[in-house]
PDB file of C-alpha atoms in Angstrom:
ATOM      1  CA  UNK A  27      62.064  99.886 143.819  1.00 53.00           C
ATOM      2  CA  UNK A  28      62.127 102.809 146.631  1.00 55.00           C
ATOM      3  CA  UNK A  29      63.881 106.045 145.931  1.00 55.00           C
ATOM      4  CA  UNK A  30      66.670 105.356 148.271  1.00 56.00           C
ATOM      5  CA  UNK A  31      66.957 101.686 146.280  1.00 57.00           C
ATOM      6  CA  UNK A  32      67.413 104.189 143.436  1.00 52.00           C
ATOM      7  CA  UNK A  33      70.002 106.367 144.796  1.00 52.00           C
ATOM      8  CA  UNK A  34      72.174 103.817 146.374  1.00 55.00           C
ATOM      9  CA  UNK A  35      72.300 102.090 142.733  1.00 51.00           C
ATOM     10  CA  UNK A  36      73.167 105.617 141.121  1.00 49.00           C
ATOM     11  CA  UNK A  37      75.765 105.817 143.946  1.00 52.00           C
ATOM     12  CA  UNK A  38      77.026 102.664 143.181  1.00 51.00           C
ATOM     13  CA  UNK A  39      77.068 103.324 139.217  1.00 48.00           C
ATOM     14  CA  UNK A  40      78.837 106.642 139.589  1.00 45.00           C
ATOM     15  CA  UNK A  41      81.367 105.365 141.571  1.00 45.00           C
ATOM     16  CA  UNK A  42      81.919 102.290 139.077  1.00 45.00           C
ATOM     17  CA  UNK A  43      81.769 105.196 136.308  1.00 43.00           C
ATOM     18  CA  UNK A  44      84.808 106.798 138.231  1.00 46.00           C
ATOM     19  CA  UNK A  45      86.810 103.845 138.533  1.00 46.00           C
ATOM     20  CA  UNK A  46      86.537 103.468 134.880  1.00 46.00           C
ATOM     21  CA  UNK A  47      87.619 107.017 134.252  1.00 43.00           C
ATOM     22  CA  UNK A  48      90.830 106.595 136.555  1.00 48.00           C
ATOM     23  CA  UNK A  49      91.463 103.464 134.706  1.00 49.00           C
ATOM     24  CA  UNK A  50      91.502 104.910 131.312  1.00 49.00           C
ATOM     25  CA  UNK A  51      93.830 108.048 132.587  1.00 49.00           C
ATOM     26  CA  UNK A  52      96.472 105.644 133.711  1.00 52.00           C
ATOM     27  CA  UNK A  53      95.956 103.814 130.450  1.00 50.00           C
ATOM     28  CA  UNK A  54      96.800 107.014 128.741  1.00 50.00           C
ATOM     29  CA  UNK A  55      99.791 107.870 130.908  1.00 49.00           C
ATOM     30  CA  UNK A  56     100.982 104.508 129.908  1.00 50.00           C
ATOM     31  CA  UNK A  57     100.761 105.023 126.600  1.00 48.00           C
ATOM     32  CA  UNK A  58     102.253 108.526 126.385  1.00 47.00           C
ATOM     33  CA  UNK A  59     105.282 107.198 128.328  1.00 47.00           C
ATOM     34  CA  UNK A  60     105.709 104.543 125.424  1.00 46.00           C
ATOM     35  CA  UNK A  61     105.589 107.328 122.858  1.00 45.00           C
ATOM     36  CA  UNK A  62     107.856 109.456 125.039  1.00 45.00           C
ATOM     37  CA  UNK A  63     110.529 106.405 124.838  1.00 44.00           C
ATOM     38  CA  UNK A  64     110.084 106.189 120.784  1.00 46.00           C
ATOM     39  CA  UNK A  65     111.786 109.964 120.973  1.00 51.00           C
ATOM     40  CA  UNK A  66     115.253 107.739 122.541  1.00 59.00           C
ATOM     41  CA  UNK A  67     115.271 105.974 119.162  1.00 65.00           C
ATOM     42  CA  UNK A  68     118.739 105.339 117.140  1.00 69.00           C
ATOM     43  CA  UNK A  69     118.580 107.555 114.085  1.00 64.00           C
ATOM     44  CA  UNK A  70     120.427 104.709 112.545  1.00 66.00           C
ATOM     45  CA  UNK A  71     117.833 102.717 113.264  1.00 71.00           C
ATOM     46  CA  UNK A  72     115.012 105.097 111.936  1.00 64.00           C
ATOM     47  CA  UNK A  73     117.217 105.644 108.529  1.00 64.00           C
ATOM     48  CA  UNK A  74     117.541 101.950 107.846  1.00 67.00           C
ATOM     49  CA  UNK A  75     113.318 101.400 108.953  1.00 69.00           C
ATOM     50  CA  UNK A  76     113.133 104.225 106.036  1.00 64.00           C
ATOM     51  CA  UNK A  77     115.541 102.344 103.546  1.00 63.00           C
ATOM     52  CA  UNK A  78     113.658  99.058 103.920  1.00 68.00           C
ATOM     53  CA  UNK A  79     110.087 101.287 103.150  1.00 64.00           C
ATOM     54  CA  UNK A  80     111.571 102.478  99.959  1.00 59.00           C
ATOM     55  CA  UNK A  81     112.478  98.681  99.150  1.00 62.00           C
ATOM     56  CA  UNK A  82     109.287  97.750  99.722  1.00 59.00           C
ATOM     57  CA  UNK A  83     108.120 100.330  97.377  1.00 57.00           C
ATOM     58  CA  UNK A  84     110.547  99.447  94.395  1.00 55.00           C
ATOM     59  CA  UNK A  85     109.516  95.676  95.261  1.00 55.00           C
ATOM     60  CA  UNK A  86     105.672  96.861  94.593  1.00 52.00           C
ATOM     61  CA  UNK A  87     106.439  98.522  91.705  1.00 54.00           C
ATOM     62  CA  UNK A  88     107.877  95.365  90.175  1.00 54.00           C
ATOM     63  CA  UNK A  89     105.012  93.521  91.092  1.00 65.00           C
ATOM     64  CA  UNK A  90     102.811  95.816  89.061  1.00 68.00           C
ATOM     65  CA  UNK A  91     105.026  94.765  86.261  1.00 74.00           C
ATOM     66  CA  UNK A  92     104.901  91.056  86.705  1.00 82.00           C
ATOM     67  CA  UNK A  93     100.715  91.509  87.218  1.00 81.00           C
ATOM     68  CA  UNK A  94     100.887  93.301  83.836  1.00 84.00           C
ATOM     69  CA  UNK A  95     102.767  90.424  82.492  1.00 87.00           C
ATOM     70  CA  UNK A  96     100.528  87.950  83.923  1.00 87.00           C
ATOM     71  CA  UNK A  97      97.328  89.458  82.500  1.00 86.00           C
ATOM     72  CA  UNK A  98      99.082  89.693  78.808  1.00 88.00           C
ATOM     73  CA  UNK A  99     100.114  86.434  78.908  1.00 90.00           C
ATOM     74  CA  UNK A 100      96.636  85.096  80.215  1.00 88.00           C
ATOM     75  CA  UNK A 101      94.604  87.143  77.402  1.00 86.00           C
ATOM     76  CA  UNK A 102      97.218  85.635  74.558  1.00 89.00           C
ATOM     77  CA  UNK A 103      96.739  81.999  75.685  1.00 87.00           C
ATOM     78  CA  UNK A 104      93.018  82.927  75.781  1.00 86.00           C
ATOM     79  CA  UNK A 105      93.220  84.234  72.036  1.00 85.00           C
ATOM     80  CA  UNK A 106      95.417  81.378  70.893  1.00 86.00           C
ATOM     81  CA  UNK A 107      93.094  78.774  72.339  1.00 83.00           C
ATOM     82  CA  UNK A 108      90.851  77.335  69.905  1.00 71.00           C
ATOM     83  CA  UNK A 109      87.329  78.719  70.300  1.00 74.00           C
ATOM     84  CA  UNK A 110      84.342  76.901  71.472  1.00 70.00           C
ATOM     85  CA  UNK A 111      81.761  76.037  68.295  1.00 72.00           C
ATOM     86  CA  UNK A 112      78.339  76.860  68.783  1.00 71.00           C
ATOM     87  CA  UNK A 113      76.911  73.840  68.178  1.00 73.00           C
ATOM     88  CA  UNK A 114      78.661  70.410  69.466  1.00 73.00           C
ATOM     89  CA  UNK A 115      78.576  68.996  65.854  1.00 73.00           C
ATOM     90  CA  UNK A 116      77.535  69.742  62.433  1.00 74.00           C
ATOM     91  CA  UNK A 117      74.940  67.529  62.582  1.00 76.00           C
ATOM     92  CA  UNK A 118      73.757  68.204  66.450  1.00 74.00           C
ATOM     93  CA  UNK A 119      70.928  70.719  66.934  1.00 72.00           C
ATOM     94  CA  UNK A 120      71.950  71.122  70.659  1.00 74.00           C
ATOM     95  CA  UNK A 121      74.434  74.328  71.840  1.00 73.00           C
ATOM     96  CA  UNK A 122      77.809  74.288  73.624  1.00 77.00           C
ATOM     97  CA  UNK A 123      77.516  75.765  77.024  1.00 79.00           C
ATOM     98  CA  UNK A 124      79.403  78.671  77.199  1.00 79.00           C
ATOM     99  CA  UNK A 125      78.942  78.975  80.734  1.00 80.00           C
ATOM    100  CA  UNK A 126      79.698  75.547  81.548  1.00 81.00           C
ATOM    101  CA  UNK A 127      83.079  75.910  79.661  1.00 81.00           C
ATOM    102  CA  UNK A 128      84.337  79.073  81.509  1.00 83.00           C
ATOM    103  CA  UNK A 129      83.662  77.080  85.122  1.00 85.00           C
ATOM    104  CA  UNK A 130      85.693  74.186  83.707  1.00 85.00           C
ATOM    105  CA  UNK A 131      88.409  76.605  82.264  1.00 85.00           C
ATOM    106  CA  UNK A 132      88.170  79.171  85.447  1.00 87.00           C
ATOM    107  CA  UNK A 133      91.415  77.745  86.769  1.00 89.00           C
ATOM    108  CA  UNK A 134      93.516  78.194  83.611  1.00 88.00           C
ATOM    109  CA  UNK A 135      92.091  81.713  83.007  1.00 87.00           C
ATOM    110  CA  UNK A 136      91.847  83.114  86.783  1.00 88.00           C
ATOM    111  CA  UNK A 137      91.772  86.604  85.566  1.00 87.00           C
ATOM    112  CA  UNK A 138      89.332  86.392  82.666  1.00 86.00           C
ATOM    113  CA  UNK A 139      87.099  84.591  84.961  1.00 87.00           C
ATOM    114  CA  UNK A 140      86.844  87.114  87.469  1.00 86.00           C
ATOM    115  CA  UNK A 141      86.359  90.104  84.800  1.00 84.00           C
ATOM    116  CA  UNK A 142      83.616  87.379  83.271  1.00 84.00           C
ATOM    117  CA  UNK A 143      81.457  87.112  86.269  1.00 83.00           C
ATOM    118  CA  UNK A 144      82.016  91.064  86.709  1.00 80.00           C
ATOM    119  CA  UNK A 145      81.353  92.210  82.902  1.00 79.00           C
ATOM    120  CA  UNK A 146      79.312  89.170  81.671  1.00 80.00           C
ATOM    121  CA  UNK A 147      76.733  89.355  84.191  1.00 78.00           C
ATOM    122  CA  UNK A 148      72.996  90.136  83.697  1.00 78.00           C
ATOM    123  CA  UNK A 149      72.387  93.272  85.607  1.00 74.00           C
ATOM    124  CA  UNK A 150      69.835  92.672  88.680  1.00 78.00           C
ATOM    125  CA  UNK A 151      68.009  96.081  87.833  1.00 80.00           C
ATOM    126  CA  UNK A 152      67.426  98.136  84.900  1.00 81.00           C
ATOM    127  CA  UNK A 153      69.097 100.942  86.520  1.00 83.00           C
ATOM    128  CA  UNK A 154      72.353 101.208  84.995  1.00 77.00           C
ATOM    129  CA  UNK A 155      70.989 101.055  81.666  1.00 78.00           C
ATOM    130  CA  UNK A 156      68.417 103.778  82.405  1.00 85.00           C
ATOM    131  CA  UNK A 157      71.386 105.767  83.355  1.00 84.00           C
ATOM    132  CA  UNK A 158      73.077 105.427  80.482  1.00 81.00           C
ATOM    133  CA  UNK A 159      70.098 106.703  78.659  1.00 82.00           C
ATOM    134  CA  UNK A 160      69.573 109.385  80.503  1.00 86.00           C
ATOM    135  CA  UNK A 161      73.166 110.360  80.110  1.00 83.00           C
ATOM    136  CA  UNK A 162      72.800 110.113  76.595  1.00 83.00           C
ATOM    137  CA  UNK A 163      69.565 112.363  76.378  1.00 82.00           C
ATOM    138  CA  UNK A 164      71.413 114.871  77.883  1.00 79.00           C
ATOM    139  CA  UNK A 165      74.468 114.247  75.697  1.00 80.00           C
ATOM    140  CA  UNK A 166      72.231 114.171  72.347  1.00 81.00           C
ATOM    141  CA  UNK A 167      69.739 117.191  72.250  1.00 79.00           C
ATOM    142  CA  UNK A 168      68.350 119.402  69.492  1.00 75.00           C
ATOM    143  CA  UNK A 169      71.295 121.862  70.353  1.00 74.00           C
ATOM    144  CA  UNK A 170      74.114 119.616  69.829  1.00 71.00           C
ATOM    145  CA  UNK A 171      72.964 117.950  65.882  1.00 71.00           C
ATOM    146  CA  UNK A 172      76.257 118.227  64.642  1.00 78.00           C
ATOM    147  CA  UNK A 173      77.564 115.373  67.068  1.00 80.00           C
ATOM    148  CA  UNK A 174      78.148 112.281  64.912  1.00 84.00           C
ATOM    149  CA  UNK A 175      77.090 108.813  66.333  1.00 83.00           C
ATOM    150  CA  UNK A 176      80.536 107.575  66.972  1.00 88.00           C
ATOM    151  CA  UNK A 177      82.036 110.479  69.163  1.00 86.00           C
ATOM    152  CA  UNK A 178      78.612 110.410  71.283  1.00 85.00           C
ATOM    153  CA  UNK A 179      79.111 106.662  72.140  1.00 86.00           C
ATOM    154  CA  UNK A 180      82.803 107.365  72.843  1.00 87.00           C
ATOM    155  CA  UNK A 181      81.486 110.128  75.443  1.00 85.00           C
ATOM    156  CA  UNK A 182      79.257 108.035  77.105  1.00 85.00           C
ATOM    157  CA  UNK A 183      81.802 105.308  77.219  1.00 85.00           C
ATOM    158  CA  UNK A 184      84.404 108.169  79.049  1.00 83.00           C
ATOM    159  CA  UNK A 185      81.653 109.167  80.948  1.00 80.00           C
ATOM    160  CA  UNK A 186      80.738 105.878  82.219  1.00 79.00           C
ATOM    161  CA  UNK A 187      84.238 104.132  82.749  1.00 77.00           C
ATOM    162  CA  UNK A 188      85.988 107.613  83.926  1.00 75.00           C
ATOM    163  CA  UNK A 189      85.614 106.591  87.915  1.00 71.00           C
ATOM    164  CA  UNK A 190      87.517 103.185  86.819  1.00 68.00           C
ATOM    165  CA  UNK A 191      90.230 104.752  85.448  1.00 68.00           C
ATOM    166  CA  UNK A 192      91.259 108.220  86.525  1.00 63.00           C
ATOM    167  CA  UNK A 193      93.386 107.081  89.264  1.00 63.00           C
ATOM    168  CA  UNK A 194      95.412 104.552  86.807  1.00 63.00           C
ATOM    169  CA  UNK A 195      96.130 107.050  84.163  1.00 63.00           C
ATOM    170  CA  UNK A 196      99.479 108.954  84.025  1.00 66.00           C
ATOM    171  CA  UNK A 197      97.949 112.597  82.261  1.00 65.00           C
ATOM    172  CA  UNK A 198     101.373 113.857  81.664  1.00 70.00           C
ATOM    173  CA  UNK A 199     102.502 110.815  79.832  1.00 74.00           C
ATOM    174  CA  UNK A 200      99.328 110.601  78.107  1.00 73.00           C
ATOM    175  CA  UNK A 201      99.544 114.026  76.912  1.00 74.00           C
ATOM    176  CA  UNK A 202     103.252 113.394  75.621  1.00 78.00           C
ATOM    177  CA  UNK A 203     102.500 110.602  73.882  1.00 78.00           C
ATOM    178  CA  UNK A 204      99.545 112.218  71.731  1.00 75.00           C
ATOM    179  CA  UNK A 205     101.981 115.268  71.132  1.00 79.00           C
ATOM    180  CA  UNK A 206     104.855 113.023  70.011  1.00 81.00           C
ATOM    181  CA  UNK A 207     102.052 111.378  67.866  1.00 77.00           C
ATOM    182  CA  UNK A 208     100.950 114.761  66.078  1.00 73.00           C
ATOM    183  CA  UNK A 209     104.500 115.987  65.615  1.00 76.00           C
ATOM    184  CA  UNK A 210     105.368 112.548  63.953  1.00 74.00           C
ATOM    185  CA  UNK A 211     102.317 113.063  61.917  1.00 64.00           C
TER     186      UNK A 211
END
């Protein structure tokens, strides 16, 4: 390609780029016009929209209550159900298949089935257990010899699960509940 052809191509590219810029400016001007038209909205309509948003929030909290009830009901049904025996029969040396049982009954216990997939699965790597051992070695040392094993285990549990629960805990309510329990004793 000669120098002249390159300049012509660049000129055409610059011209089309200029057209693109002009089109973008027109689009932004149209968007600005639409934004200004929203200033002319009826205040009563805006108020009704806000009331509707509050009602949606109330429905969401009601649905949270129904979710909690659903979870409790499912857990209660699971606990009340007959347990899966380890062996198929007293004389049979073959074992029942708990994974097959879970798969067969996942429609009866959908929440527990999804939790089982998360918490009962085998880790693909040893990294999570290594992290726990590292945290335990930082927690339990020669300087902290008075920490009993039960408290160390609870501390590690909280440290591991804190991120999962910190947004779900109402701290003021928890402190008030603990204070009330202390006052009752």
